[in-house]
Amino acid sequence: MGSKIMIEELFSLKGKTALVTGAAYGIGFAIAEALAGAGAKIAFNCRNREHLDAALRAYAEKGIEAKGYLADVTDEGQIAALVAQIEKELGGVDILVNNAGIIKRIPMTEMSAGEFREVVDIDLVAPFLVSKAVLPGMMARGGGKIINICSMMSELGRETVSAYASAKGGLKMLTRNIASEYGKYNIQCNGIGPGYIATPQTAPLRERQADGSRHPFDSFIVAKTPAERWGTPEDLMGAAIFLASKASDFVNGHILYVDGGILAYIGKQP
Ligand code: NAP
Ligand code: GCO
């Protein structure tokens, strides 16, 4: 077998249908672009009509024929309708990327139960709901791939992110549980744990100070990252293609951290 043929066989997503949730911009958009580049048909959803229209234009500019839908990942009825619609228009979902997510940075003693629940609902309950909606089809078709977008906060804590860390820690365990429960159906469920990635979600942490200096959190992250920089959404493309493709058929329940080395590093000596 020539090496080119082997790479095509291992990594090609031709003929596959991928659903990337919350892929209007940010990490989801780059992952959808990567999967499209490897040959997959792309479906994505988000909640906001303007985001959806802007995303459809952005995909078209990149020459990607993505199908975009308005659907809230926390609404089980909307998710059932979304999965049925994708099946009709693009075929059954072979690859699911549970990417949609939010964060609320509020000290725990000031956080309401409602705020905590909203984060857990979007970041943890929704991946359960969307996975539940696609699993029967994957089982019937003889396999599938689920990729959950986890976080540094699947492993670490920090001030103000109690709800987010609880949800992302839970998502790591949901990943392992889906792998455990459905591995026998040739379904692989893995996670990607991004480090600090420059997207709208983290924009407030990178805002310049009034005097033009870096945000203290921005400097902190650069110091905590052996790569000495923030990640970009494009840094996650290779991991997404790997976990969506045949190349990872015996990788299950794994969280692949793409963090420039943060988790390996204790930090700079003062
Ligand atoms: P982002 O820039 O804020 O994008 C979030 C996307 O999710 C948007 O397309 C948004 O569109 C959609 N969304 C949010 N809530 C939704 C809902 N209930 N239903 C459907 N779509 C929804 O975030 P990001 O930084 O790209 O992060 C993407 C994922 O990676 C999240 O799970 C995040 O926690 C995780 N992550 C991010 C980082 C980082 O450093 N940026 C690091 C680790 C993990 P609408 O607003 O139109 O719904
Ligand atoms: C935070 C960040 C998180 C991280 C990410 C780390 O406030 O800690 O905004 O979203 O960027 O999840 O993996």
XYZ file of C-alpha atoms and ligand atoms in Angstrom:
331
model
C 0.000 0.000 0.000
C 1.507 3.354 -1.057
C 1.759 5.968 1.698
C -0.568 8.379 -0.127
C -3.276 5.736 -0.405
C -2.877 4.903 3.278
C -3.300 8.530 4.333
C -6.405 8.888 2.151
C -7.877 5.705 3.658
C -7.084 6.730 7.215
C -8.174 10.344 7.180
C -10.686 10.819 4.362
C -14.218 11.738 5.437
C -15.681 11.434 1.943
C -19.308 10.287 2.026
C -19.685 11.147 5.726
C -22.169 13.633 7.183
C -21.002 15.739 10.119
C -23.082 17.822 12.511
C -21.059 20.458 14.369
C -23.183 22.226 16.974
C -22.677 25.962 17.492
C -20.431 26.243 14.448
C -21.458 29.758 13.406
C -18.004 31.078 14.361
C -15.107 30.347 16.727
C -13.863 26.811 17.372
C -16.906 25.109 15.799
C -16.439 26.970 12.532
C -12.772 25.919 12.245
C -13.641 22.301 13.077
C -16.415 22.279 10.463
C -13.981 23.763 7.938
C -11.468 21.011 8.735
C -14.032 18.211 8.393
C -15.243 19.708 5.106
C -11.623 19.837 3.909
C -11.353 16.100 4.611
C -14.468 15.517 2.490
C -17.416 15.501 4.920
C -20.793 17.117 4.258
C -21.358 19.759 6.923
C -24.437 20.626 8.954
C -24.328 23.122 11.802
C -26.744 24.908 14.083
C -26.845 27.989 16.286
C -29.567 30.048 17.986
C -29.243 33.468 16.412
C -30.549 34.233 12.884
C -27.882 36.916 12.199
C -25.092 34.552 13.285
C -26.564 31.858 11.037
C -26.720 34.104 7.966
C -23.207 35.480 8.549
C -21.894 31.923 8.980
C -23.529 30.711 5.771
C -21.783 33.570 3.938
C -18.456 32.736 5.645
C -18.701 29.036 4.695
C -19.637 29.962 1.103
C -16.596 32.282 0.901
C -14.442 29.273 1.783
C -16.164 27.197 -0.889
C -17.936 25.016 1.698
C -21.554 24.014 1.067
C -22.599 23.906 4.710
C -26.243 23.537 5.707
C -27.116 25.795 8.633
C -30.116 25.463 10.932
C -31.574 27.470 13.799
C -31.823 25.130 16.782
C -31.087 25.461 20.478
C -29.091 22.480 21.743
C -30.912 22.556 25.090
C -34.308 21.914 23.447
C -34.891 18.187 22.960
C -37.738 18.739 20.467
C -35.658 21.114 18.327
C -32.761 18.646 18.366
C -34.955 15.730 17.260
C -36.295 17.887 14.397
C -32.756 19.026 13.490
C -31.371 15.479 13.301
C -34.374 14.328 11.215
C -33.975 17.297 8.836
C -30.236 16.623 8.382
C -30.962 12.964 7.686
C -33.420 14.022 4.945
C -31.132 16.645 3.391
C -27.606 15.226 3.852
C -28.018 11.682 5.168
C -27.716 10.294 8.701
C -25.205 11.928 11.037
C -21.957 9.902 10.999
C -19.903 12.462 12.946
C -21.241 14.606 15.771
C -19.160 17.383 17.300
C -20.727 18.691 20.516
C -19.162 22.137 20.350
C -21.882 24.666 21.323
C -21.060 26.081 24.710
C -21.102 29.147 26.937
C -19.224 30.384 29.983
C -20.246 32.674 32.839
C -17.369 34.111 34.849
C -18.981 34.887 38.214
C -17.596 34.169 41.705
C -19.500 31.171 43.052
C -20.908 32.994 46.080
C -22.446 35.571 43.729
C -23.752 33.103 41.168
C -27.473 32.266 41.152
C -28.665 28.678 40.813
C -30.323 29.743 37.553
C -27.020 30.977 36.102
C -25.254 27.787 37.190
C -28.013 25.642 35.651
C -27.920 27.557 32.348
C -24.212 26.773 31.903
C -24.672 23.107 32.847
C -27.704 22.885 30.546
C -25.813 24.106 27.468
C -22.365 22.643 28.200
C -23.327 19.241 29.637
C -27.020 18.363 29.304
C -27.084 19.403 25.636
C -24.219 17.067 24.562
C -26.226 14.283 26.259
C -29.362 15.306 24.318
C -27.690 15.648 20.915
C -25.699 12.424 21.357
C -28.893 10.629 22.396
C -30.571 11.874 19.210
C -27.833 10.585 16.852
C -26.815 7.335 18.587
C -29.704 5.150 17.311
C -28.887 6.086 13.686
C -25.185 5.426 14.246
C -25.962 2.018 15.755
C -28.264 1.156 12.843
C -25.635 2.190 10.274
C -22.836 0.256 11.971
C -20.776 3.012 13.566
C -20.127 6.673 14.207
C -17.929 9.279 15.838
C -18.831 11.666 18.642
C -16.383 14.395 19.615
C -17.104 16.426 22.738
C -15.389 19.787 23.122
C -14.063 19.706 26.671
C -11.675 22.234 28.261
C -8.711 22.849 30.544
C -11.539 23.098 33.056
C -12.224 19.369 32.558
C -9.035 18.964 34.661
C -8.343 22.240 36.461
C -10.234 24.761 38.532
C -9.908 28.503 38.655
C -11.668 31.523 40.124
C -15.171 32.378 38.785
C -15.820 29.313 36.599
C -17.502 26.855 38.992
C -20.426 26.103 36.658
C -18.244 25.810 33.562
C -15.696 23.550 35.302
C -18.505 21.372 36.685
C -20.021 21.043 33.215
C -16.738 20.401 31.383
C -15.575 17.914 34.038
C -18.918 16.175 33.601
C -18.520 16.246 29.821
C -15.222 14.365 30.150
C -17.074 11.624 32.069
C -20.026 11.642 29.651
C -17.420 11.064 26.917
C -15.993 8.049 28.737
C -19.459 6.725 29.442
C -20.662 6.974 25.837
C -17.456 5.186 24.808
C -18.103 2.481 27.406
C -21.762 2.000 26.546
C -21.643 2.190 22.734
C -18.118 1.053 21.825
C -19.499 -2.358 20.898
C -21.480 -0.691 18.095
C -18.282 0.641 16.510
C -19.022 4.088 17.912
C -16.060 6.072 19.189
C -16.682 8.959 21.544
C -13.676 11.120 22.365
C -13.064 14.648 23.554
C -10.879 17.521 22.467
C -9.651 19.654 25.364
C -8.636 23.005 23.900
C -6.261 25.222 25.822
C -6.852 28.964 25.715
C -8.069 29.730 22.221
C -8.645 33.211 20.799
C -12.399 33.328 20.012
C -15.336 35.611 20.962
C -15.788 33.503 24.137
C -12.348 34.506 25.430
C -12.238 38.031 23.920
C -12.959 39.724 27.303
C -9.816 38.037 28.697
C -7.651 39.573 25.986
C -8.994 43.147 25.989
C -6.279 45.784 26.100
C -6.137 47.870 29.272
C -6.842 51.634 29.171
C -3.052 52.282 29.071
C -2.641 49.898 26.093
C -1.009 47.121 28.142
C -2.113 43.484 27.991
C -5.004 42.237 30.140
C -3.419 40.563 33.225
C -5.197 37.303 32.321
C -3.763 37.478 28.814
C -0.213 37.779 30.218
C -0.970 34.990 32.731
C -2.065 32.590 29.961
C 0.963 33.323 27.796
C 3.189 32.666 30.843
C 1.306 29.409 31.678
C 1.573 28.057 28.129
C 4.902 26.502 27.080
C 4.072 27.552 23.513
C 3.946 31.146 24.881
C 0.874 32.092 22.893
C -2.894 31.712 22.749
C -4.167 28.962 20.503
C -6.164 29.647 17.373
C -9.293 27.735 16.282
C -7.164 26.367 13.417
C -4.882 24.672 15.989
C -7.766 22.242 16.631
C -8.251 21.154 13.018
C -5.853 18.185 13.015
C -7.242 16.710 16.236
C -10.794 17.009 14.877
C -9.962 15.236 11.607
C -8.126 12.491 13.509
C -11.004 11.853 15.920
C -13.596 11.971 13.106
C -11.763 9.541 10.838
C -10.892 5.870 10.530
C -7.433 6.752 11.900
C -8.978 6.796 15.398
C -11.156 3.669 15.110
C -9.514 2.056 18.185
C -9.306 5.299 20.191
C -12.284 5.527 22.527
C -13.061 7.531 25.656
C -9.914 9.611 25.257
C -9.571 13.346 25.814
C -7.005 14.827 23.443
C -5.721 18.045 24.986
C -4.609 20.607 22.425
C -3.263 23.198 24.823
C 0.252 24.233 23.803
C 1.468 22.216 26.826
C -0.476 23.922 29.652
C -1.391 20.688 31.436
C 2.225 19.497 31.363
C 3.614 22.650 32.934
C 3.759 23.965 36.495
C 4.416 27.539 35.323
C 7.342 29.940 35.241
C 9.490 30.270 38.333
C 9.004 33.828 39.643
P -17.948 31.020 20.945
O -16.972 31.762 20.135
O -18.710 31.741 22.011
O -19.007 30.236 19.986
C -20.060 29.503 20.553
C -20.976 28.961 19.465
O -22.019 28.192 20.091
C -21.662 30.022 18.635
O -21.794 29.573 17.306
C -23.045 30.129 19.287
O -23.974 30.649 18.350
C -23.302 28.665 19.669
N -24.222 28.420 20.780
C -24.131 28.858 22.061
N -25.172 28.395 22.790
C -25.929 27.642 21.949
C -27.123 26.895 22.111
N -27.778 26.840 23.284
N -27.618 26.217 21.048
C -26.981 26.264 19.853
N -25.839 26.955 19.642
C -25.325 27.637 20.680
O -17.228 29.813 21.679
P -15.838 29.096 21.323
O -14.771 29.775 22.074
O -15.734 28.883 19.859
O -16.099 27.715 22.072
C -16.668 26.580 21.435
C -16.633 25.419 22.420
O -15.284 25.213 22.836
C -17.430 25.675 23.707
O -17.981 24.461 24.151
C -16.357 26.163 24.662
O -16.711 25.974 26.003
C -15.206 25.293 24.261
N -13.877 25.789 24.629
C -13.467 27.037 24.284
C -12.170 27.429 24.613
C -11.604 28.770 24.266
O -10.529 29.103 24.786
N -12.240 29.556 23.407
C -11.334 26.556 25.288
C -11.824 25.297 25.636
C -13.079 24.921 25.302
P -25.334 31.421 18.812
O -24.926 32.455 19.826
O -25.910 31.990 17.545
O -26.208 30.369 19.384
C -11.950 30.739 31.186
C -11.923 30.542 29.718
C -12.298 29.185 29.225
C -11.092 28.613 28.632
C -11.121 27.218 28.144
C -9.873 26.532 28.604
O -12.514 31.710 31.597
O -11.337 29.917 31.901
O -12.692 31.475 29.133
O -13.264 29.205 28.234
O -10.719 29.386 27.525
O -12.271 26.526 28.377
O -9.792 25.259 28.076
